[in-house]
Coordinates of C-alpha atoms in Angstrom, one line a residue:
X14 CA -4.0 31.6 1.5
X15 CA -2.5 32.2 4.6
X16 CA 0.9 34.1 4.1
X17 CA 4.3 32.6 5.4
X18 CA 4.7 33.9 9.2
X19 CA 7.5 36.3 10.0
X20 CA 11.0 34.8 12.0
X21 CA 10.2 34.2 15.8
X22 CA 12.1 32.9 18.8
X23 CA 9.6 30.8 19.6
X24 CA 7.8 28.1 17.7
X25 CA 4.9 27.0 19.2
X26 CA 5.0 26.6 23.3
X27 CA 8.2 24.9 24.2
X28 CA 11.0 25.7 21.1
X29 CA 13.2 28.4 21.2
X30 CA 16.5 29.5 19.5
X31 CA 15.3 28.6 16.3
X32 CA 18.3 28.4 13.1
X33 CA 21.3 28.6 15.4
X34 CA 23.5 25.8 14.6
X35 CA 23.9 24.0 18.1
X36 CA 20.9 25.2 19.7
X37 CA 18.2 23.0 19.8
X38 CA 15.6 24.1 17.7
X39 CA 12.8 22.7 19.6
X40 CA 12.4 20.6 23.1
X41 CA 11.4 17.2 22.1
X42 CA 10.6 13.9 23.6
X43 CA 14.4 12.0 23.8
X44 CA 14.3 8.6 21.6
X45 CA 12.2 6.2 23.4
X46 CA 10.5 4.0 20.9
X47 CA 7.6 3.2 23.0
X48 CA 6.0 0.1 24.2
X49 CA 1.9 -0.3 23.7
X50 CA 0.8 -1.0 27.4
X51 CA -2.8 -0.4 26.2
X52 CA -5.4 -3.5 25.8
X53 CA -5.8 -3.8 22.3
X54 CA -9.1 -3.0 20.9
X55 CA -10.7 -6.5 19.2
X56 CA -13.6 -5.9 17.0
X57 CA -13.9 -9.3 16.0
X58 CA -15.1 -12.2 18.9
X59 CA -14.1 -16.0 18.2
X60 CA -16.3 -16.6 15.4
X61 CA -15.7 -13.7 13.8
X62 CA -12.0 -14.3 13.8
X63 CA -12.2 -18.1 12.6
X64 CA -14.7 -16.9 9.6
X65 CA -11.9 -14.4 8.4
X66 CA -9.4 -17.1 8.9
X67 CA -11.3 -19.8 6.8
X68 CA -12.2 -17.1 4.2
X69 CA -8.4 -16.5 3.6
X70 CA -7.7 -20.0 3.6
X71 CA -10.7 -20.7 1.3
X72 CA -9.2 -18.0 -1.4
X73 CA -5.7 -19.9 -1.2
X74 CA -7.1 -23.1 -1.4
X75 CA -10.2 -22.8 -3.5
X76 CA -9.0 -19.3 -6.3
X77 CA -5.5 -19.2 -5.6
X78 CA -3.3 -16.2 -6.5
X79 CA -1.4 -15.3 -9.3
X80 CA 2.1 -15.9 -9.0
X81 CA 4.2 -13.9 -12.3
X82 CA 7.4 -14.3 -11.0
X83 CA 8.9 -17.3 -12.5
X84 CA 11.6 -18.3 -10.3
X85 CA 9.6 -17.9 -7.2
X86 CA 6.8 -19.7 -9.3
X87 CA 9.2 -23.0 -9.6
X88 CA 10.0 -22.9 -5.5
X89 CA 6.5 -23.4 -5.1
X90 CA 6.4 -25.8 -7.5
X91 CA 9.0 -28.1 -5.9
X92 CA 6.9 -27.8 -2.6
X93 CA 4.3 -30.0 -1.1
X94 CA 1.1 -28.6 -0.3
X95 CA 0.9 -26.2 -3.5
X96 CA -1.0 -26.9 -6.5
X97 CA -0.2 -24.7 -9.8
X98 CA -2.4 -24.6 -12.9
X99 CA -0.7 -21.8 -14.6
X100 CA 0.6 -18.5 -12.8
X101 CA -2.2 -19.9 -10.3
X102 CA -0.6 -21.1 -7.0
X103 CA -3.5 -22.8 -4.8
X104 CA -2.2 -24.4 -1.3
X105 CA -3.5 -26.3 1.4
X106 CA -4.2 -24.5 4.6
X107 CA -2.3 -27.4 6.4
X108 CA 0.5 -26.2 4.3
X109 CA 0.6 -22.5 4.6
X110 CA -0.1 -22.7 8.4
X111 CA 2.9 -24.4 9.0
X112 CA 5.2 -22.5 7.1
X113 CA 3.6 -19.0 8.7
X114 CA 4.8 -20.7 11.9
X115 CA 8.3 -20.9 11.1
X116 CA 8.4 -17.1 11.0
X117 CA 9.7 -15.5 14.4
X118 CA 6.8 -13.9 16.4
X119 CA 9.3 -10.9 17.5
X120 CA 12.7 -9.9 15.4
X121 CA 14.9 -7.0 15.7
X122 CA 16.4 -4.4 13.0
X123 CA 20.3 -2.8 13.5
X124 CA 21.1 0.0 11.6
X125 CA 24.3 1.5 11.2
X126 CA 23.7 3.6 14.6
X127 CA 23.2 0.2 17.2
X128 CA 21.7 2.4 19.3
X129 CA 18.8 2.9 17.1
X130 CA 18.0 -0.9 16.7
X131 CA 14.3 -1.7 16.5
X132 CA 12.4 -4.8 17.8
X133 CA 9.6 -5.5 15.6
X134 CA 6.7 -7.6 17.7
X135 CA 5.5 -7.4 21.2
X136 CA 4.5 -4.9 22.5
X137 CA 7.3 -2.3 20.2
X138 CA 5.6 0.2 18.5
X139 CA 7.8 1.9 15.8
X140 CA 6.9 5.1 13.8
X141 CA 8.4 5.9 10.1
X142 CA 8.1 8.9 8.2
X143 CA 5.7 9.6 5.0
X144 CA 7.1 7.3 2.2
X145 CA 7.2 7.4 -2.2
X146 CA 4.6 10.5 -2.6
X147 CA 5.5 11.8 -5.9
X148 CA 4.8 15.5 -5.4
X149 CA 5.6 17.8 -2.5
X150 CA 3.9 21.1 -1.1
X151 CA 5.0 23.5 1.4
X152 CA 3.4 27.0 3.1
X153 CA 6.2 29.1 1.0
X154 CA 5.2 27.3 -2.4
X155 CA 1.5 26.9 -1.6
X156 CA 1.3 24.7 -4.5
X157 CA 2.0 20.9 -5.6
X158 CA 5.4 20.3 -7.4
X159 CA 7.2 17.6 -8.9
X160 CA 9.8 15.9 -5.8
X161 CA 13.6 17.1 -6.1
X162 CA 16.6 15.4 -4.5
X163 CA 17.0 18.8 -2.4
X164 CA 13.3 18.1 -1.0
X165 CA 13.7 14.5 -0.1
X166 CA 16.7 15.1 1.5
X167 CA 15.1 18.3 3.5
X168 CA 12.4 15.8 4.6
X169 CA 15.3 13.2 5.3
X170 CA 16.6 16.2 7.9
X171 CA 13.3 16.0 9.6
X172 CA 13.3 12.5 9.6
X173 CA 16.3 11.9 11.5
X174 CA 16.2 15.4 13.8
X175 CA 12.9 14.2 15.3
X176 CA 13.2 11.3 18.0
X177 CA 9.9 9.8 17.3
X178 CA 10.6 8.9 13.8
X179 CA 12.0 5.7 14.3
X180 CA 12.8 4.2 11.0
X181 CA 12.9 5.3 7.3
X182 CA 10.2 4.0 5.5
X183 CA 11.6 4.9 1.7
X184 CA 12.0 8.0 -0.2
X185 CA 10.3 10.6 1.6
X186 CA 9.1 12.2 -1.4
X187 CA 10.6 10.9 -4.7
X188 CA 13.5 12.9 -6.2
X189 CA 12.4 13.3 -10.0
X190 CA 15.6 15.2 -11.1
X191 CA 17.0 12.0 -10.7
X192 CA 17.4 9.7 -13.2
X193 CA 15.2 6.9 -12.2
X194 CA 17.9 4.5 -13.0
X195 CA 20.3 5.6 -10.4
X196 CA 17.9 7.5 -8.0
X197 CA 18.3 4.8 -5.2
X198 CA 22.2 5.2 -5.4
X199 CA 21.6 9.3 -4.3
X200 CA 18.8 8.7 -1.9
X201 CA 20.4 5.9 0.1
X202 CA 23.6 7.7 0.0
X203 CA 21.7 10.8 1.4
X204 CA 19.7 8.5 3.6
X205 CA 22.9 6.9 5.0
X206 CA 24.8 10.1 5.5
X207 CA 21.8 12.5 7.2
X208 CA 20.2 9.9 9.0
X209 CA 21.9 6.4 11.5
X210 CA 18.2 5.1 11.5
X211 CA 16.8 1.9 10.2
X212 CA 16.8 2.4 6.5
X213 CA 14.5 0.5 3.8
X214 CA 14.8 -0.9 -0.4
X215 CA 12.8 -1.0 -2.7
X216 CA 12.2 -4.3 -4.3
X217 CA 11.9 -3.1 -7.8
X218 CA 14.5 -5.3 -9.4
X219 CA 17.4 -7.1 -8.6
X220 CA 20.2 -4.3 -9.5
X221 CA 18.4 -2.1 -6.6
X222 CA 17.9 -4.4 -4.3
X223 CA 21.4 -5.7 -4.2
X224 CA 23.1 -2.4 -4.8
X225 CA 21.2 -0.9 -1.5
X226 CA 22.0 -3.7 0.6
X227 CA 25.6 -3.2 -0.1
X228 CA 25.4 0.5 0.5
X229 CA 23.9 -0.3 4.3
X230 CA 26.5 -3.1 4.8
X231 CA 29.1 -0.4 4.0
X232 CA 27.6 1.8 5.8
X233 CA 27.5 -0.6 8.9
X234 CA 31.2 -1.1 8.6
X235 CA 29.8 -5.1 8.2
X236 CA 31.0 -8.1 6.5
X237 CA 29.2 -9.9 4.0
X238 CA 28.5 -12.5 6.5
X239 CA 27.5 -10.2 9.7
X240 CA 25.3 -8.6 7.3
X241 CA 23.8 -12.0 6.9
X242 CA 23.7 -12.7 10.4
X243 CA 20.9 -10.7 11.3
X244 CA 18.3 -7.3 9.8
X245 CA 20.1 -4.4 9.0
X246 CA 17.5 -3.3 7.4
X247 CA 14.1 -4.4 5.6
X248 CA 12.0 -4.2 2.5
X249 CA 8.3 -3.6 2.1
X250 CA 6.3 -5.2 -1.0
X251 CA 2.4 -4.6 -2.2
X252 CA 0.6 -7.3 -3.7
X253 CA -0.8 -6.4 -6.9
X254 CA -4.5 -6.3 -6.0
X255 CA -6.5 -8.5 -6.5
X256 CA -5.1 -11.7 -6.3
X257 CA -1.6 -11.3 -8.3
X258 CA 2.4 -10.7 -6.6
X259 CA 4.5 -8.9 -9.6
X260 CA 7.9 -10.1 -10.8
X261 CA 10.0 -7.3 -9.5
X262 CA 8.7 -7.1 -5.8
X263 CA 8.9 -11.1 -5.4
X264 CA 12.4 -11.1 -7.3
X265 CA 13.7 -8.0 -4.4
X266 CA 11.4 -10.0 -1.9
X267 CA 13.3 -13.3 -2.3
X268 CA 17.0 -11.9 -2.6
X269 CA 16.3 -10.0 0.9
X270 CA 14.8 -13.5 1.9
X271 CA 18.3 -15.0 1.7
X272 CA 20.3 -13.1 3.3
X273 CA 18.2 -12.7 6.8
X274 CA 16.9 -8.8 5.8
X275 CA 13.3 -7.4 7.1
X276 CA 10.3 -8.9 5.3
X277 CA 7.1 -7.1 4.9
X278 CA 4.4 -7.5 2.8
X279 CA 0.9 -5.3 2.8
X280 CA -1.4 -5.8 0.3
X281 CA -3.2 -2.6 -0.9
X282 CA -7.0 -3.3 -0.9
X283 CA -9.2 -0.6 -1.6
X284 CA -13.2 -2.0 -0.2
X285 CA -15.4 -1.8 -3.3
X286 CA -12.2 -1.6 -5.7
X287 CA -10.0 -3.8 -5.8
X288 CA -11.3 -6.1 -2.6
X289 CA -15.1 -6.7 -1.4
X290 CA -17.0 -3.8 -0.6
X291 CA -17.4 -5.6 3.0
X292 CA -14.4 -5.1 5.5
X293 CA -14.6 -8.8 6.4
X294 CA -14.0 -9.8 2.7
X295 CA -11.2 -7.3 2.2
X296 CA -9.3 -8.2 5.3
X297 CA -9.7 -11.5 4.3
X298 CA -8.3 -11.3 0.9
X299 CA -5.6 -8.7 1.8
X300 CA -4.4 -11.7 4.4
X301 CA -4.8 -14.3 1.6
X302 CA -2.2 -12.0 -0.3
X303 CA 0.0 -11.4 2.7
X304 CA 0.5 -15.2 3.5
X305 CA 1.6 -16.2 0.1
X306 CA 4.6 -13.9 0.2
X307 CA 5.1 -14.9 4.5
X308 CA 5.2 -18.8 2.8
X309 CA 7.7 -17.9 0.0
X310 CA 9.7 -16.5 2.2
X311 CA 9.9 -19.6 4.6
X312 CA 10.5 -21.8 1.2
X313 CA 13.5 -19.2 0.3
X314 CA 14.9 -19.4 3.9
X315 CA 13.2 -21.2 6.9
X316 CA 13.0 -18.5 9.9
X317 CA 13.0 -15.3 8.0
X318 CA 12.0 -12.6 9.7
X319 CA 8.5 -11.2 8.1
X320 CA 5.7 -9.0 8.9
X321 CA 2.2 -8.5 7.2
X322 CA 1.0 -5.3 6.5
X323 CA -2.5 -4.0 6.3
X324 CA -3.5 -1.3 4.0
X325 CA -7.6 -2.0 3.7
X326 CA -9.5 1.0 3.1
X327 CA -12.2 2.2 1.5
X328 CA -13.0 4.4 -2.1
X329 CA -15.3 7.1 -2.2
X330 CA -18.0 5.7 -3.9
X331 CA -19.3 9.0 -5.7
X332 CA -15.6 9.4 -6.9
X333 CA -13.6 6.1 -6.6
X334 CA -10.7 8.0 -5.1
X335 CA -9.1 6.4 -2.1
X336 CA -10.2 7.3 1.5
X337 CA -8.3 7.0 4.5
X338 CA -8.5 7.6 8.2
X339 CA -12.4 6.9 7.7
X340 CA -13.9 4.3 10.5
X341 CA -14.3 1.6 7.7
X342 CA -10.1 2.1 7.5
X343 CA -9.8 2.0 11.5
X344 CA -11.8 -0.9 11.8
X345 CA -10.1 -2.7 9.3
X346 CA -6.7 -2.2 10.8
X347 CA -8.1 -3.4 14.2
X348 CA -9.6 -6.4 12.8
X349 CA -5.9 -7.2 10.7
X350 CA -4.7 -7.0 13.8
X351 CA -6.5 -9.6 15.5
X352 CA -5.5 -11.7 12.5
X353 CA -1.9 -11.3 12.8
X354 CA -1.8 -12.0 17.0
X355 CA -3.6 -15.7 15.2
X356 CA -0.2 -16.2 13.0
X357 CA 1.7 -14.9 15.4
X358 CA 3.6 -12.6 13.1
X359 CA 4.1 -8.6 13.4
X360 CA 1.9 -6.4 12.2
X361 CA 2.3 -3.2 9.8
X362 CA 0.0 0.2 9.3
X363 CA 0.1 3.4 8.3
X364 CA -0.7 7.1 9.1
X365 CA -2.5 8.1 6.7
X366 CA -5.2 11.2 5.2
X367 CA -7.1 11.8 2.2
X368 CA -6.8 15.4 3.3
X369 CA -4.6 18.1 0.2
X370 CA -2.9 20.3 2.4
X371 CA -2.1 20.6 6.3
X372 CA -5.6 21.6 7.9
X373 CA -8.0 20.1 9.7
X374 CA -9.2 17.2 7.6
X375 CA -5.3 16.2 7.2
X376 CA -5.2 15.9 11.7
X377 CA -8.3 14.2 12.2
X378 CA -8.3 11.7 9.6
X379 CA -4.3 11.3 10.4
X380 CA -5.1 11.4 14.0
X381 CA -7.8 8.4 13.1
X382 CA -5.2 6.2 11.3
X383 CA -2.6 6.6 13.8
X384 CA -4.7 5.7 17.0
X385 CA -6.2 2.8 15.2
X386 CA -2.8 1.5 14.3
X387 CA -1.9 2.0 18.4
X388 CA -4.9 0.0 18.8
X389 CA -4.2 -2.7 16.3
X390 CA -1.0 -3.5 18.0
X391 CA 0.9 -2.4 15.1
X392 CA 4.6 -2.3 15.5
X393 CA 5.3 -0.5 12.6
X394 CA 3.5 2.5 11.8
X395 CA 4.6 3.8 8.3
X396 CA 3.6 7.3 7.0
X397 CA 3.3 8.6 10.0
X398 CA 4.7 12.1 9.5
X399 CA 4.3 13.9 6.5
X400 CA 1.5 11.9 4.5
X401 CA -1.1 14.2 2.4
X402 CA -3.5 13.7 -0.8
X403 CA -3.8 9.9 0.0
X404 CA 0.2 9.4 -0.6
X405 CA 0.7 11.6 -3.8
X406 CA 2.0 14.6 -1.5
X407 CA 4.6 15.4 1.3
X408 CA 4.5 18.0 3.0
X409 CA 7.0 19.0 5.6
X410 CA 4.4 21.4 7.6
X411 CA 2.5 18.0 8.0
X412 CA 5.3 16.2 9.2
X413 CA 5.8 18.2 11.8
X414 CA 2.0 18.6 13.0
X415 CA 2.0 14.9 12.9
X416 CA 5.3 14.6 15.1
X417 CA 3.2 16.1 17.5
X418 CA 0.3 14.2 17.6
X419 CA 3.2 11.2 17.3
X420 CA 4.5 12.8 20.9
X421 CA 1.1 12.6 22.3
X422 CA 0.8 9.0 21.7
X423 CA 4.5 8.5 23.2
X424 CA 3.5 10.6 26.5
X425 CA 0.2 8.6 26.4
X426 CA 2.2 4.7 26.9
X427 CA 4.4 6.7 29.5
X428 CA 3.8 4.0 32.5
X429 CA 4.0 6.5 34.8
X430 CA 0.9 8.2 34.0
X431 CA -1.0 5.3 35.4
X432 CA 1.1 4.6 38.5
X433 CA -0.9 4.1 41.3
X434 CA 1.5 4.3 44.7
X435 CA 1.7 6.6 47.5
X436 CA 3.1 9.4 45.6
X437 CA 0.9 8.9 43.1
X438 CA -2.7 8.8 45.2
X439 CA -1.0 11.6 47.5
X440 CA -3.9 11.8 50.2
X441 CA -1.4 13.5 52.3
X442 CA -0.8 15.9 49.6
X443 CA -4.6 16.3 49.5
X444 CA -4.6 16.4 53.4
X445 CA -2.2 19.8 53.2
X446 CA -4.3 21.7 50.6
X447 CA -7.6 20.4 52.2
X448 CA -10.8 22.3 51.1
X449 CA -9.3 26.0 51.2
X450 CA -6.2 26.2 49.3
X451 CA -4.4 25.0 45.9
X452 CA -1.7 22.8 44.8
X453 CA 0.4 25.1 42.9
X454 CA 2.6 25.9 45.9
X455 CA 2.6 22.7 47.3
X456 CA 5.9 20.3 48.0
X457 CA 4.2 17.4 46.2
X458 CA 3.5 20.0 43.1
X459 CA 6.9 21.9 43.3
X460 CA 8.9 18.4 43.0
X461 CA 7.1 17.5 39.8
X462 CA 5.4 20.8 37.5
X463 CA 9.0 20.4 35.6
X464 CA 7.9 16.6 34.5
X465 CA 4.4 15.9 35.2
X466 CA 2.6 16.7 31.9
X467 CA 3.7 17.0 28.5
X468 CA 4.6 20.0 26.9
X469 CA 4.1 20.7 23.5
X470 CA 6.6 21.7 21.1
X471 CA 3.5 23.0 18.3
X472 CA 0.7 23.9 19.7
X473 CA 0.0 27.2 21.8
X474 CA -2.0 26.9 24.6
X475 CA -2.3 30.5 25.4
X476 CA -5.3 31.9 24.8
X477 CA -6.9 33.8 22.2
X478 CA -5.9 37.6 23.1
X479 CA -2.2 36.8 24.0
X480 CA -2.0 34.3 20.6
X481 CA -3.6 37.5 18.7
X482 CA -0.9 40.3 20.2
X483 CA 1.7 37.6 19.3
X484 CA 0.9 37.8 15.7
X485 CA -2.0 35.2 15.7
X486 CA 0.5 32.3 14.1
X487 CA -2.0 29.1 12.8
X488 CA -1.2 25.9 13.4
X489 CA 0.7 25.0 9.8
X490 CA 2.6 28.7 9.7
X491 CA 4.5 27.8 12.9
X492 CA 5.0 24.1 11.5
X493 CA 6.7 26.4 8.7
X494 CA 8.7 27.9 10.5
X495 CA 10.2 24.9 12.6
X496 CA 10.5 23.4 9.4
X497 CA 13.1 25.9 8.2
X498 CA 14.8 25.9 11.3
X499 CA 15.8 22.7 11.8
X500 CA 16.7 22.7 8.4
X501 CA 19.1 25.5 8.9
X502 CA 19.9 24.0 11.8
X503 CA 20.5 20.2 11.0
X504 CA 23.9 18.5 11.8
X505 CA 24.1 15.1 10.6
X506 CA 25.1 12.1 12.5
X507 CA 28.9 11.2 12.5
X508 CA 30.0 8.8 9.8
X509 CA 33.2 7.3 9.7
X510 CA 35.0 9.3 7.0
X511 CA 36.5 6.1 5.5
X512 CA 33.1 4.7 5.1
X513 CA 31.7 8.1 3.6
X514 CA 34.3 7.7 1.1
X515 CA 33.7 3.8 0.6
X516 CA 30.1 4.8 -0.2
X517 CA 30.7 7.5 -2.8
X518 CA 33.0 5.4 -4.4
X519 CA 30.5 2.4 -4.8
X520 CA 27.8 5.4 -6.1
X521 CA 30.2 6.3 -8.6
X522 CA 31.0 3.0 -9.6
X523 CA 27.5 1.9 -10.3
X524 CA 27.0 5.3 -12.0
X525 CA 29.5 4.6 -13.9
X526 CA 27.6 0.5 -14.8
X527 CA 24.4 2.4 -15.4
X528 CA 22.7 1.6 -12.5
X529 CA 19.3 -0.1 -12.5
X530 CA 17.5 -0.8 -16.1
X531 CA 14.4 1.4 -16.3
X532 CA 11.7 1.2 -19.0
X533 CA 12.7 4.8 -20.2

């Protein structure tokens, strides 16, 4: 085990001044959620994109899917185009085609903070933090415990100090000295005090659902109504593969449906578990599951705003655990892509590893999920800081080795890297140096060094003998270390004190109601 590095003043090559309150901890990239000015990468030609398409339309039309929720059961019912034998819900591809279509192509998400508001389509590409792992690990534990409220709201710190976290995907680890029945009344408070960024509920019965949208319309100093008008904030439901949508997540799914909130749905199929063992089958299934919940939606309220989400991986077949960040996973996610440009609705992925702690296994296979997703043409990315053990484990050290590789990505859409003018060809620059000299001393390279390449705010790029007589720090020590300074550090955003009071009071309230039934 590595031990727990000593207190520096620096923290990797560009941060400085760590743990005094005011002083930036670290020199970041400012908030800029980027835009994807890459071509997309598109596995799949014509054919192969029709063949998908008819094998998801085939599944709806031909097996159907299992539909337990009653009341959402019954709005199908009263529709044309749906057949229902059952809790099985079979429909027309006529029928599901046009209600996809009634589903904006691009929609936009205002939390609390306008200034963090989100567009979800285009070319946007949004980055969330690690999401629901039950267990956390850091360097100073070095082992895997049970989540506390004080950890998720640590990782809640991170999530709103760094600028390329760009929306709160859920609980960043999930608080178990928390009563489960009124754990989302604590975590959104904490959520909606530390952070002003797009915030998320989880659709696990009505009482959660309804008591979280009120704490972000508070929050947003809204009425009922505005809150209507438009996303404040969104929900993301799994399908219960294969082939089946659960009463709680279509109950949460509907109620958000109503009243205009974020809609997104990402089936989780495992190749060779619960889906086909072949990508094409998966994908097609997980988009069979995906469309079902885009149509209910549209029955609920015509023009909700909805995304599919694609989670299609593969098991290790000597195991049967999950694997992630493996080509079978980037391919997949490419491929979903492809499919969700044909329904014209925005796309969802993930950062994700199979990897059990911070090393190298946990980057590459994190660093494979992530560039596939920028790729894809995914506009949300979630779990894309902090993710370990295939989503039982958050780590905060991994949150803030993937913040950098999130960086990179940012730097790498900067248009100006790929400007092409004068400046930018600089033969006369050239013509000054010519064949004897350099370019470090040079006008053209003295108006620019400051901005012309990113700088890292983790990794060290000195080399090996002046790393060594610095004390030889790895890559997941200094993580560590910024990790406790920007927690020492952390200021939270301003909140109306009125509101702040407004929300404690409704926590208490509900408190005081019970909060959400639970089965223990």
């Amino acid at each position: 085990m590595i031990d727990e590095p000593k207190r520096r003043q620096r923290t990797g090559g560009r941060a400085g001044n760590a743990g005094r309150r005011g002083t930036a901890v670290i020199e970041q990239m400012p908030w800029k959620p980027p835009l994807n000015i890459d071509r997309l990468t598109e596995p799949l030609d014509d054919d192969g994109i029709a063949a998908i398409h008819d094998g998801a339309m085939r599944i709806l039309e031909e097996i159907g899917i299992e539909i337990l929720n009653p009341e959402a059961l019954e709005i199908f019912r009263a529709s044309t185009g749906c057949t229902i034998s059952g809790t099985n819900l079979r429909m027309g591809r006529d029928f599901v085609m046009d209600e996809v279509a009634k589903a904006p192509e691009q929609w936009a998400i205002t939390p609390r903070n306008p200034d963090r508001q989100l567009t979800i389509g285009g070319r946007h590409l949004n980055f969330g933090n690690v999401s629901s792992p039950p267990s956390y690990w850091d360097m100073k534990l070095s082992r895997k415990v049970t989540g506390t409220r004080e950890m998720c709201a640590n990782l809640l710190k991170l999530s709103q100090y760094f600028n390329c976290i760009h929306f709160i995907g859920g609980y960043p680890v999930e608080p178990q000295d928390i009563h489960a029945s009124v754990r989302h009344l604590d975590v959104l408070y904490d959520t909606l005090t530390l952070t002003d960024k797009v915030c998320h509920a989880y659709s696990l019965g009505k009482e959660r659902v309804e008591d979280v949208m009120e704490m972000v319309r508070i929050a947003s100093g809204l009425s009922p109504a505005e809150f209507d008008a438009s996303p404040r904030m969104f929900t993301n439901i799994n399908s219960t593969s294969p082939l089946k949508h659960d009463v709680p997540m279509l109950d949460g799914w509907m109620r958000l449906a109503r009243r205009g909130q974020g809609l997104i749905v990402t089936p989780f199929t495992l190749a060779g578990a619960m889906a086909p063992v072949t990508l094409a089958g998966a994908v097609a299934q997980s988009l069979a599951e995906a469309l079902v919940a885009v149509v209910l939606a549209q029955l609920v309220r015509p023009g909700a705003p909805c995304a599919i989400g694609t989670f299609t991986s593969n098991v290790d077949m000597k195991s049967g655990a999950p694997a992630f960040g493996t080509p079978e996973y980037m391919r997949a996610t490419q491929m979903t892509g492809q499919l969700a440009r044909l329904y014209k609705l925005p796309l969802r992925a993930s950062g994700v590893c199979a990897a059990n702690v911070p090393d190298a296994q946990a980057t590459w296979e994190t660093s494979n999920s992530l560039w596939s997703a920028v790729q894809s043409g995914t506009h949300m990315v979630y779990h894309a800081a902090g993710w370990l053990e295939g989503g039982l484990i958050a780590s905060p050290e991994k949150f803030i080795m993937d913040c950098e590789i999130l960086q990179h990505i940012q730097r790498y859409m900067d248009p100006t890297l790929t400007a092409t003018g004068p400046d930018e060809i600089a033969v006369d620059a050239i013509a000054e140096v010519g064949d004897q000299g350099h370019f470090f001393g040079i006008q053209h390279t003295q108006d620019r060094y400051t901005t012309a390449f990113y700088q890292p705010f983790l990794s060290d790029w000195r080399n090996f003998e002046a790393w060594e007589t610095a004390g030889g720090i790895w890559t997941a020590q200094r993580a560590h270390q910024t990790f406790k300074d920007i927690v020492a550090s952390f200021e939270p955003p301003a909140l109306d004190e009125a509101i702040r009071e407004e929300l404690a009071d409704f926590v208490a309230r509900r408190k005081s109601e019970g909060g959400a039934p639970t089965d223990y």
